[in-house]
Coordinates of C-alpha atoms in Angstrom, one line a residue:
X1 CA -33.2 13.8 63.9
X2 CA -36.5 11.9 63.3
X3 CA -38.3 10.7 60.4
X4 CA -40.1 14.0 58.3
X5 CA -42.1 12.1 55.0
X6 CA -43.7 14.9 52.7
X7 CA -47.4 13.9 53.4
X8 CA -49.7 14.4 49.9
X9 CA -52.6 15.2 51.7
X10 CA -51.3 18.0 54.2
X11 CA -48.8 19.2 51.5
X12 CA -45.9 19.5 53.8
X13 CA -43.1 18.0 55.7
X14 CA -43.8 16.4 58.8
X15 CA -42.8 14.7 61.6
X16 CA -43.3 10.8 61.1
X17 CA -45.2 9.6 64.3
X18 CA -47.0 6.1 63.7
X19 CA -50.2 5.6 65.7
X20 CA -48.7 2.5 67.6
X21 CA -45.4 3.0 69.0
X22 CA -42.6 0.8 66.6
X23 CA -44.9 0.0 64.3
X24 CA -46.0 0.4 61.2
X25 CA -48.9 -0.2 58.9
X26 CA -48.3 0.4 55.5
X27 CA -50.4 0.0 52.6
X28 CA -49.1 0.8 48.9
X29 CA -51.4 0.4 45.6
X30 CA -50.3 -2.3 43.0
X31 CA -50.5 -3.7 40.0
X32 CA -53.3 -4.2 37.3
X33 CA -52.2 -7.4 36.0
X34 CA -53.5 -7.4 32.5
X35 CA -49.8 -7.1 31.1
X36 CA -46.2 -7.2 31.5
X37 CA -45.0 -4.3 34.2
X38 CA -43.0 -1.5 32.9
X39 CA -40.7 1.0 34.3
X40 CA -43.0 2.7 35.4
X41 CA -43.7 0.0 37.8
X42 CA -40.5 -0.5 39.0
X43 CA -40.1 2.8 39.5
X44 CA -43.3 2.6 42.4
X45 CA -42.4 -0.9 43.6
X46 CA -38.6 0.6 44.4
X47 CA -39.4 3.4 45.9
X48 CA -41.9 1.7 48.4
X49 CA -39.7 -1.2 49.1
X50 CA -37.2 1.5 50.0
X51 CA -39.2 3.4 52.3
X52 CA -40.5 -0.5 54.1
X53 CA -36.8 -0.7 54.1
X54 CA -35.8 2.1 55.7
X55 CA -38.2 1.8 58.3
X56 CA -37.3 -1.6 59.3
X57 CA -33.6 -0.1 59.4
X58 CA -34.8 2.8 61.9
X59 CA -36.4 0.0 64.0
X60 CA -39.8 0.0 63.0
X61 CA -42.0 -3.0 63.1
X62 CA -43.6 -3.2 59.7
X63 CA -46.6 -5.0 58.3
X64 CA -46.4 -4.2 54.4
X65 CA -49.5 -4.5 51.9
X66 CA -49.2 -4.3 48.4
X67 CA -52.6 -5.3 46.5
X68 CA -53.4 -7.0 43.2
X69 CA -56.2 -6.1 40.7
X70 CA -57.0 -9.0 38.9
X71 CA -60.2 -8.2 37.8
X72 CA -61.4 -5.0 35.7
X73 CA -62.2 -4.2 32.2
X74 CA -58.8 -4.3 30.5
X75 CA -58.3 -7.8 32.2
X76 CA -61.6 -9.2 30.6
X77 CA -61.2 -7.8 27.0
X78 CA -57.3 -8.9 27.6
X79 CA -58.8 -12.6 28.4
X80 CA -62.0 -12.8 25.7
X81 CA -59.2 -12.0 23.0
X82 CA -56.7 -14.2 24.3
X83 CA -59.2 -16.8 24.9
X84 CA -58.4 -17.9 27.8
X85 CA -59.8 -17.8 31.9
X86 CA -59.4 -14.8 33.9
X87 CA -57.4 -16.9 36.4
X88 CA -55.7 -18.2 34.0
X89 CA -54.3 -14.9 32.3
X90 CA -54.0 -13.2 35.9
X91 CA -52.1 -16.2 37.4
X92 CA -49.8 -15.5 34.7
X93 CA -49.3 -12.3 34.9
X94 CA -49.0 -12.5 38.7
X95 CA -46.0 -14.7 38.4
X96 CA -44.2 -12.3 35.7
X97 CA -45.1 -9.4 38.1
X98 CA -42.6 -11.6 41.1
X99 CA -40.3 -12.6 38.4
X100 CA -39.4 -9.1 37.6
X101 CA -39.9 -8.0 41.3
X102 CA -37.2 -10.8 42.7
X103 CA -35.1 -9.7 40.0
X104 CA -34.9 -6.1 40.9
X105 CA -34.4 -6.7 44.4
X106 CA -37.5 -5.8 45.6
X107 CA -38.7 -7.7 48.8
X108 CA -42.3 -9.2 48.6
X109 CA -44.7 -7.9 51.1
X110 CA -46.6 -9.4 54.2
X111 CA -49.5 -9.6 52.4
X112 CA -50.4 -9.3 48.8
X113 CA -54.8 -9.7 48.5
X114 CA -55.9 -10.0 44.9
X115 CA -59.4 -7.7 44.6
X116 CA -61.1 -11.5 43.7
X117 CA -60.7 -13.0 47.3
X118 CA -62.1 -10.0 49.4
X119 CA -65.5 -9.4 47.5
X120 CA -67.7 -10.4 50.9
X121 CA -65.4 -7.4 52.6
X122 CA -66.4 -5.2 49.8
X123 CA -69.6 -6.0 49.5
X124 CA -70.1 -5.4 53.5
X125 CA -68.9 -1.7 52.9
X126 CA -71.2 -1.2 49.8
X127 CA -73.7 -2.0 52.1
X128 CA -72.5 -0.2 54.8
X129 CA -72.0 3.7 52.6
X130 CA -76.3 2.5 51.4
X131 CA -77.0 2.5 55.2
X132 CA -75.7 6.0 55.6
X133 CA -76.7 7.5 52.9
X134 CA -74.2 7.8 50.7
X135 CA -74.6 5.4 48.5
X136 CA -76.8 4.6 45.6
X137 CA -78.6 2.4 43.2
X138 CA -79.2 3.3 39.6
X139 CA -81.6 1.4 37.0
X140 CA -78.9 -0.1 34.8
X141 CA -77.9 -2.3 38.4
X142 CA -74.7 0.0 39.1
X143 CA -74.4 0.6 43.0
X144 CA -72.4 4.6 42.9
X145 CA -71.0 6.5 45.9
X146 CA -72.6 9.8 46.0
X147 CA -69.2 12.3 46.3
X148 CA -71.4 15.7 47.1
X149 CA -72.7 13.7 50.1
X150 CA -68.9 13.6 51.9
X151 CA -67.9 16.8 53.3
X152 CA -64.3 16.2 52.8
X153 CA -64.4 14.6 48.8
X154 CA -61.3 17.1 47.1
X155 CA -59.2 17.3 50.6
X156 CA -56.4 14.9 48.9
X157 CA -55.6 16.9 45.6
X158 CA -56.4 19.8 47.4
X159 CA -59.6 20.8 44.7
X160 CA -63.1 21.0 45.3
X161 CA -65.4 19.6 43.4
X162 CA -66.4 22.3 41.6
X163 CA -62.5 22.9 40.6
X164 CA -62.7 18.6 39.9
X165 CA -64.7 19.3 37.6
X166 CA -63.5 22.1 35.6
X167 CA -60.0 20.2 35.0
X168 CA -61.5 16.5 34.2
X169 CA -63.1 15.7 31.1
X170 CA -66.2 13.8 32.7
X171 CA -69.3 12.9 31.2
X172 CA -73.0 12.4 33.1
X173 CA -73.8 8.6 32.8
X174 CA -77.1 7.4 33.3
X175 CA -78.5 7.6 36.7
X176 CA -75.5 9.6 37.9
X177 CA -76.0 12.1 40.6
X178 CA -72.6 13.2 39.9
X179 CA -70.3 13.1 36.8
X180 CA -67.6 12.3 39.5
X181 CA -69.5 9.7 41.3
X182 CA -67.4 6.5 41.1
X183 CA -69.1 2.8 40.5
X184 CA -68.7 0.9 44.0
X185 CA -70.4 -2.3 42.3
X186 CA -71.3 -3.2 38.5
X187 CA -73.7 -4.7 37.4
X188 CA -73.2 -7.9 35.1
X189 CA -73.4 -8.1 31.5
X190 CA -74.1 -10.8 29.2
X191 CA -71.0 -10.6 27.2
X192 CA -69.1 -10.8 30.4
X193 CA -67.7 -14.6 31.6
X194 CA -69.1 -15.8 34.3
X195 CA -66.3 -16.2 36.4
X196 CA -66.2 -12.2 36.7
X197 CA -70.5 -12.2 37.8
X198 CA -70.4 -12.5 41.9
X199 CA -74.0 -12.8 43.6
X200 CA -74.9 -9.4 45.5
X201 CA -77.9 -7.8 47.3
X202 CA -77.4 -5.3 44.5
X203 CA -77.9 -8.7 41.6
X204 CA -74.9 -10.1 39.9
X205 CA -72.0 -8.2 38.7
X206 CA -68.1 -7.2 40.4
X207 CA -66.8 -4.1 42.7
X208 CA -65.9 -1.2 40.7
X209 CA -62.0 -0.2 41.2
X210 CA -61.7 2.2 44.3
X211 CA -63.4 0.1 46.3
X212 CA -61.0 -2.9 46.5
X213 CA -58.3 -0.9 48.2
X214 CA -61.0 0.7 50.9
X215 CA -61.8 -2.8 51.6
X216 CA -58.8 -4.6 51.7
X217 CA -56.8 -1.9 53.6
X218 CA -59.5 -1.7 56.6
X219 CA -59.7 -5.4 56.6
X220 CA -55.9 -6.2 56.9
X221 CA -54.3 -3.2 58.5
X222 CA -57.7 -1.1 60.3
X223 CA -59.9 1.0 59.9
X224 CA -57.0 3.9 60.6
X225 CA -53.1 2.8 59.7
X226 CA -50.6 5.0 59.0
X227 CA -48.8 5.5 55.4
X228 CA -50.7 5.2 51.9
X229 CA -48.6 5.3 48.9
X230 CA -49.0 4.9 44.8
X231 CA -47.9 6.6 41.9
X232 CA -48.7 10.6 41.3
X233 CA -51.5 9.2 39.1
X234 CA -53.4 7.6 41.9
X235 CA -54.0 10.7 43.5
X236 CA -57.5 12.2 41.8
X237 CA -59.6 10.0 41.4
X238 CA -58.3 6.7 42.9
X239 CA -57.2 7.8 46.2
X240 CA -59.1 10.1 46.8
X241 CA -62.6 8.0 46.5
X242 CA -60.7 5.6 48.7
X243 CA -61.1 8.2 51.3
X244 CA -64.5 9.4 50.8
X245 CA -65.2 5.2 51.0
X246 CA -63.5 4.4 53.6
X247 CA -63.9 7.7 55.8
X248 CA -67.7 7.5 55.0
X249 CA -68.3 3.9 56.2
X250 CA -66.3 4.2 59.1
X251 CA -66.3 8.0 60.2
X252 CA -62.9 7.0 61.2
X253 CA -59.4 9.4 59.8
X254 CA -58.2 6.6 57.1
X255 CA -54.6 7.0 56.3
X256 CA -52.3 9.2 57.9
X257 CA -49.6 9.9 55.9
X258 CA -50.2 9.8 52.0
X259 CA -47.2 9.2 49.8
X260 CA -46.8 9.7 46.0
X261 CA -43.9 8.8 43.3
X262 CA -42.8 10.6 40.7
X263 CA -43.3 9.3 36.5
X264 CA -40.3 7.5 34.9
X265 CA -41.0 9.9 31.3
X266 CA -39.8 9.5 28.3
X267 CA -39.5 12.6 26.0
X268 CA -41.2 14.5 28.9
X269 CA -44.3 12.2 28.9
X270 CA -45.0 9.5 31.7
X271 CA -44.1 6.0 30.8
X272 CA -47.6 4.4 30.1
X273 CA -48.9 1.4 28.2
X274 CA -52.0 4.1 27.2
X275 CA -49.7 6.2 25.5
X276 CA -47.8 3.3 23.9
X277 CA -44.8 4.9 25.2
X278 CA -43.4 2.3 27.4
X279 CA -40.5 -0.3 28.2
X280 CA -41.4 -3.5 30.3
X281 CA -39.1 -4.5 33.2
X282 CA -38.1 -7.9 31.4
X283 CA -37.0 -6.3 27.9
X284 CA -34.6 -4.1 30.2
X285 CA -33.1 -6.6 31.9
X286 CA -31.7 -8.0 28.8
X287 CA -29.4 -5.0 28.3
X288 CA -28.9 -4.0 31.7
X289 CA -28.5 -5.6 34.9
X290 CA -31.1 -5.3 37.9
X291 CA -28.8 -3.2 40.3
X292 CA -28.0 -0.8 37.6
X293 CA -31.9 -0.3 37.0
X294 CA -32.5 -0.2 40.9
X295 CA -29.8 2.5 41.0
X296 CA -30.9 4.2 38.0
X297 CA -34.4 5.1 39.9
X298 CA -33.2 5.3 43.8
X299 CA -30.2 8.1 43.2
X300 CA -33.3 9.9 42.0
X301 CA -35.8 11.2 44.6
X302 CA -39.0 9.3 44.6
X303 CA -41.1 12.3 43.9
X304 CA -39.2 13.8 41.2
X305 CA -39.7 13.1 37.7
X306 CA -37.4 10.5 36.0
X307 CA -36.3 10.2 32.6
X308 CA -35.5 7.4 31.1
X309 CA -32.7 6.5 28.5
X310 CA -30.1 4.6 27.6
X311 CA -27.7 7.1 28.2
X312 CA -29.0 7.9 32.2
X313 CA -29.0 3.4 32.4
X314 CA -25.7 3.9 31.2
X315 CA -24.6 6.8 33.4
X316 CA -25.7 4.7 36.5
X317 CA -24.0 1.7 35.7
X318 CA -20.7 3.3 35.4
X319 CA -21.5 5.0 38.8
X320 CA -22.6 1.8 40.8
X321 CA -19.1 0.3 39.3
X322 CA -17.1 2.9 40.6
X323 CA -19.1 2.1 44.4
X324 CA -18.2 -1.9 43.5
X325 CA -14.8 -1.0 42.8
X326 CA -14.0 0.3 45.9
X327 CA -15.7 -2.5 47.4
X328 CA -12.8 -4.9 45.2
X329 CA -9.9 -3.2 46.9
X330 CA -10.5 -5.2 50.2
X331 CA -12.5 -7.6 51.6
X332 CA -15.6 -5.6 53.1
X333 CA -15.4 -6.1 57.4
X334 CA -18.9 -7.5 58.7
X335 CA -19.7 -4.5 60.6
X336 CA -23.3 -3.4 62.6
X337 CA -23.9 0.4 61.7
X338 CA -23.0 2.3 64.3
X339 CA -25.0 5.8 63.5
X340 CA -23.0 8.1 65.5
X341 CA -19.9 7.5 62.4
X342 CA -20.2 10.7 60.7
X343 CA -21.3 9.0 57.4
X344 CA -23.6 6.7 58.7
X345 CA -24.8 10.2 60.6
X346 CA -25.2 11.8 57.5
X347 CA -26.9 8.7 55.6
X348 CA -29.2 8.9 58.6
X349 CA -29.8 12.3 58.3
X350 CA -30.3 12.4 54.3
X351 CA -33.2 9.4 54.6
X352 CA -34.6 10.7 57.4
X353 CA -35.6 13.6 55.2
X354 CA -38.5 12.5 53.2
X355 CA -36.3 9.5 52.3
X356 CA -33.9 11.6 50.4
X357 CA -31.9 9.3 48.5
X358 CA -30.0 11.0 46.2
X359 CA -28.5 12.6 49.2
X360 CA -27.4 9.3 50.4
X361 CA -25.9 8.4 48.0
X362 CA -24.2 11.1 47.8
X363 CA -22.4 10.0 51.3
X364 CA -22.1 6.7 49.6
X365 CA -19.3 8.0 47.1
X366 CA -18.0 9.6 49.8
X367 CA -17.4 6.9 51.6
X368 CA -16.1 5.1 48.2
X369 CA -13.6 7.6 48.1
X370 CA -12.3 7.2 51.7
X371 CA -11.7 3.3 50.9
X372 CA -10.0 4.1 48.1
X373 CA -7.6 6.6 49.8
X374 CA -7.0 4.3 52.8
X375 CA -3.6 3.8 53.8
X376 CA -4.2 0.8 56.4
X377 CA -6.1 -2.4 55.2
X378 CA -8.1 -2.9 58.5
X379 CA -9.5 0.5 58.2
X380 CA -10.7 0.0 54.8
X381 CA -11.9 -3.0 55.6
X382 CA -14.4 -1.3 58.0
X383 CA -15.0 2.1 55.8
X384 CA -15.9 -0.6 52.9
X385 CA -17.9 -2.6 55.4
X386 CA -19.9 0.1 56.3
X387 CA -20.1 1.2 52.4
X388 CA -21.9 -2.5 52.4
X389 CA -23.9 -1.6 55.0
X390 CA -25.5 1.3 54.7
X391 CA -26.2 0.4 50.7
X392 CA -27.9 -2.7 51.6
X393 CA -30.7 -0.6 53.7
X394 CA -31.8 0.8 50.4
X395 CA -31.0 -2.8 48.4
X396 CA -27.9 -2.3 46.9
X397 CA -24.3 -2.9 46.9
X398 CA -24.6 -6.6 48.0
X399 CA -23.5 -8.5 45.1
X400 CA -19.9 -10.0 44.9
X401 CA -17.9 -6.8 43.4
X402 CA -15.5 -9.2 41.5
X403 CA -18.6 -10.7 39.6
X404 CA -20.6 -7.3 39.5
X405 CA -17.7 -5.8 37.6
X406 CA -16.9 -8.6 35.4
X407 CA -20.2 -9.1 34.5
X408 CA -21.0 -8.7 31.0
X409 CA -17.3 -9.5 29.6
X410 CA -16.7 -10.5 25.8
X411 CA -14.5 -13.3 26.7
X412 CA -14.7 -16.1 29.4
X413 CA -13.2 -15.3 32.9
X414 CA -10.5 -18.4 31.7
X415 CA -9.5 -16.6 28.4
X416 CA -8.6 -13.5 30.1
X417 CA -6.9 -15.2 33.3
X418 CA -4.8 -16.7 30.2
X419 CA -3.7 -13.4 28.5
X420 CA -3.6 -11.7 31.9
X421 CA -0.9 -14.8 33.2
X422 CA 0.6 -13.9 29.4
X423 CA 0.8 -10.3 29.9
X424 CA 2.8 -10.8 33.2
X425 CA 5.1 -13.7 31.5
X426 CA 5.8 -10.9 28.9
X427 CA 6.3 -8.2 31.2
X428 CA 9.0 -10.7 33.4
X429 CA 10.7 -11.3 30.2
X430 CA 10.7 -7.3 29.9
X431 CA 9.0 -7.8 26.5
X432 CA 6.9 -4.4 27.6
X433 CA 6.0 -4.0 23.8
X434 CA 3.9 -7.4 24.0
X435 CA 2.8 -6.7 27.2
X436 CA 1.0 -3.5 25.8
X437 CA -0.5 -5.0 23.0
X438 CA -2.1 -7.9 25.5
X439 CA -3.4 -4.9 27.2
X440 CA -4.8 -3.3 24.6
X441 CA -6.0 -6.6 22.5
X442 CA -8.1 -6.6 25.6
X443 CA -9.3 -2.9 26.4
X444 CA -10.4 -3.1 22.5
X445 CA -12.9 -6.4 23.3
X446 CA -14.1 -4.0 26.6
X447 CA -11.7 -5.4 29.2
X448 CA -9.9 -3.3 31.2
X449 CA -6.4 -4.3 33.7
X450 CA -6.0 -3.0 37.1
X451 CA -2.4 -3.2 38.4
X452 CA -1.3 -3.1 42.0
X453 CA 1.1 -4.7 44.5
X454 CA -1.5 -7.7 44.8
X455 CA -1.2 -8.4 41.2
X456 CA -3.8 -7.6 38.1
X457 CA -7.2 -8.0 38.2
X458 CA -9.8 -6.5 35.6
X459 CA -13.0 -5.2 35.1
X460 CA -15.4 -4.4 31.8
X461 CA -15.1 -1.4 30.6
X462 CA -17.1 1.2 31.8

């Protein structure tokens, strides 16, 4: 079975076929860094660093870009009241974005361009849509793109512009042909820093939003490539005018395949620092650990909804533990994939569907279960080894599970080693009485004993 990926702007499932064989080009909107990231974030950074992953585990040769914003309104005002640089507060933010990236497992991408250091590229296409007519100057300096003037503007959310209009509050600016009409370049204003005021052909000022993507994607992946990706929100206007940009300056198809995640909500409302309804990626992490958040938002499919609690965290922690227990009862077997074992098959089969996850790992307790029931060491060596396996194509399941489970423990590891050797000096001396109440001294501070043949080994509480 080959790769199908639900494509946004056909609206339907289909056949992945990149348009250079074994590789692709992949280009995936970031972060505003003005802030913290939230969930929300995560929830967009995880579910394109699974889909890079997958695709390197099909074979695919892939060059990965993930852009930066570090220059727009919200980062100005942020600076002016802060009183610091741009640079300053964007270098900043930049490094908490890869602090809580590298935390959650999330692998870094080939490139990363920050909008500031491709300004000539943007500039060039600015110049370029003039030439051809569909762009234009207005008497306040702006430079807009004229949206009436490209045949196609509406073919990503599916709307014309008529129907854009009727379902956006949007206001005529001055010198707008269009309501709709985005800014490709702004022009400066005196209560602006400096460091934000570039030199144009249009006079000073800095590229409006949409057009850093359009730039930067044509300059490192083409003028065509083959998979676009951000969150659902992206969709109208962002992406969209990145077509109508790009597609007008080059008269070249721009993306091929157009992929959108889902909100994280809470209380049915997307996570967003607008609506004050939000929960940065570092505050989680101080309750929960990374894996559990990663798993919290890949067992759900990247285009559905998510809703966030602490009861769902919770509910996904004690699931990845009961995946990391299995993977305590035996040493894991190094083992390549082989994809004709019927669960790798099935794994296959599930991500090769749009990248269904939840599916996956689905075949991932599955498999749990099978290590668990195994009679014969060696072979659950192997089923655990594949277990391993297959989890680490979507990042998980490749921490130590002796650490992963006693993370988090109300006692040291040496205190409960000591009532654990206690317990089993009781238990010799058939003082069963004691032994229980070591037990459940233990289970009451969130420590719970695992007998076997092997001896006792423990785990926190789920």
């Amino acid at each position: 079975m080959s790769l199908r990926i639900y494509n946004t702007l056909t609206r339907a499932l289909e056949e992945f076929s990149p348009l250079r064989p074994n590789e692709v080009r992949m280009y995936v909107c970031g972060m505003t860094v003005y802030d913290y990231c939230h969930l929300g974030h995560a929830r967009s950074m995880i579910a394109f660093d699974v889909v890079q992953r997958w695709l390197r585990a099909s074979g695919y040769q892939v060059t990965y870009v993930r852009n930066i914003t570090d220059v727009d309104d919200k980062i100005i005002k942020r600076a002016v009241e802060n009183g610091e640089s741009i640079r300053s507060l964007t270098d900043r933010m930049v490094d908490a974005l890869h602090e809580d990236a590298d935390a959650l497992g999330i692998e870094r991408p080939q490139h990363e361009p920050r909008a500031t250091e491709y300004v000539p590229q943007m500039l060039s296409m600015i110049g370029t849509l003039e030439q051809k007519g569909l762009a234009y100057r207005v008497p306040n300096g702006d430079v807009n793109y004229a949206v009436r003037k490209f045949p196609g503007y509406g073919k990503l959310s599916g709307k014309s512009l008529d129907e854009l209009h009727a379902g956006e509050r949007v206001a005529v600016l001055d010198g707008k042909q269009d309501p709709l009409d985005p800014v490709l370049w702004k022009s400066a204003k005196e209560s602006e820093p400096d460091e934000v005021k570039w030199a144009s052909p249009f006079g000073p000022g800095r590229p409006g939003w949409h057009i850093e993507c359009s730039a930067m994607a044509c300059e490192l992946l083409g003028e065509s490539f083959d998979i676009h990706g951000g969150g659902a929100d992206l969709q109208f206007p962002h992406h969209e005018n990145e077509i109508a940009q790009s597609e007008g300056a080059t008269g070249k198809p721009y993306a091929r395949t157009w992929m959108h995640n889902g909100f994280i909500n809470i209380d049915d409302e997307k996570m967003s620092k607008s609506l004050g309804n939000f929960f940065l990626i570092r505050d989680v992490l101080k309750a929960y650990d990374a894996e559990t958040i990663r798993f919290f938002v890949v067992r759900a499919h990247y285009r559905s909804p998510l809703n966030y609690s602490d009861v769902h965290l919770d509910d996904a922690r004690n699931s990845l533990k009961r995946l990391y227990t299995a993977l305590s009862r035996v040493a894991p077997a190094p083992v390549a994939i082989d994809w004709a074992d019927p669960f790798a098959a099935r794994f296959k089969a599930a991500m090769d569907e749009d990248f269904g996850t939840p599916e996956a790992v689905a075949v991932l307790f599955e498999l749990a279960g099978e290590v668990n029931r195994a009679g014969d060491e060696a072979q659950a060596a192997q089923q655990a080894g594949l277990l391993r396996a297959l989890g680490g194509t979507i990042g998980l399941l490749q921490s130590e599970p002796k650490a992963f489970l006693q993370a988090g423990a109300a006692l040291d590891d040496a205190a409960i080693e000591l009532l654990i050797a206690q317990r089993a000096q009781a238990k010799a001396d058939r003082n069963f009485a004691e032994a229980d109440r070591i037990r459940n001294a233990l289970l009451a501070q969130g420590i719970v004993l695992k007998d076997s043949a092997s001896g006792t080994t423990w785990a926190v509480a789920q």
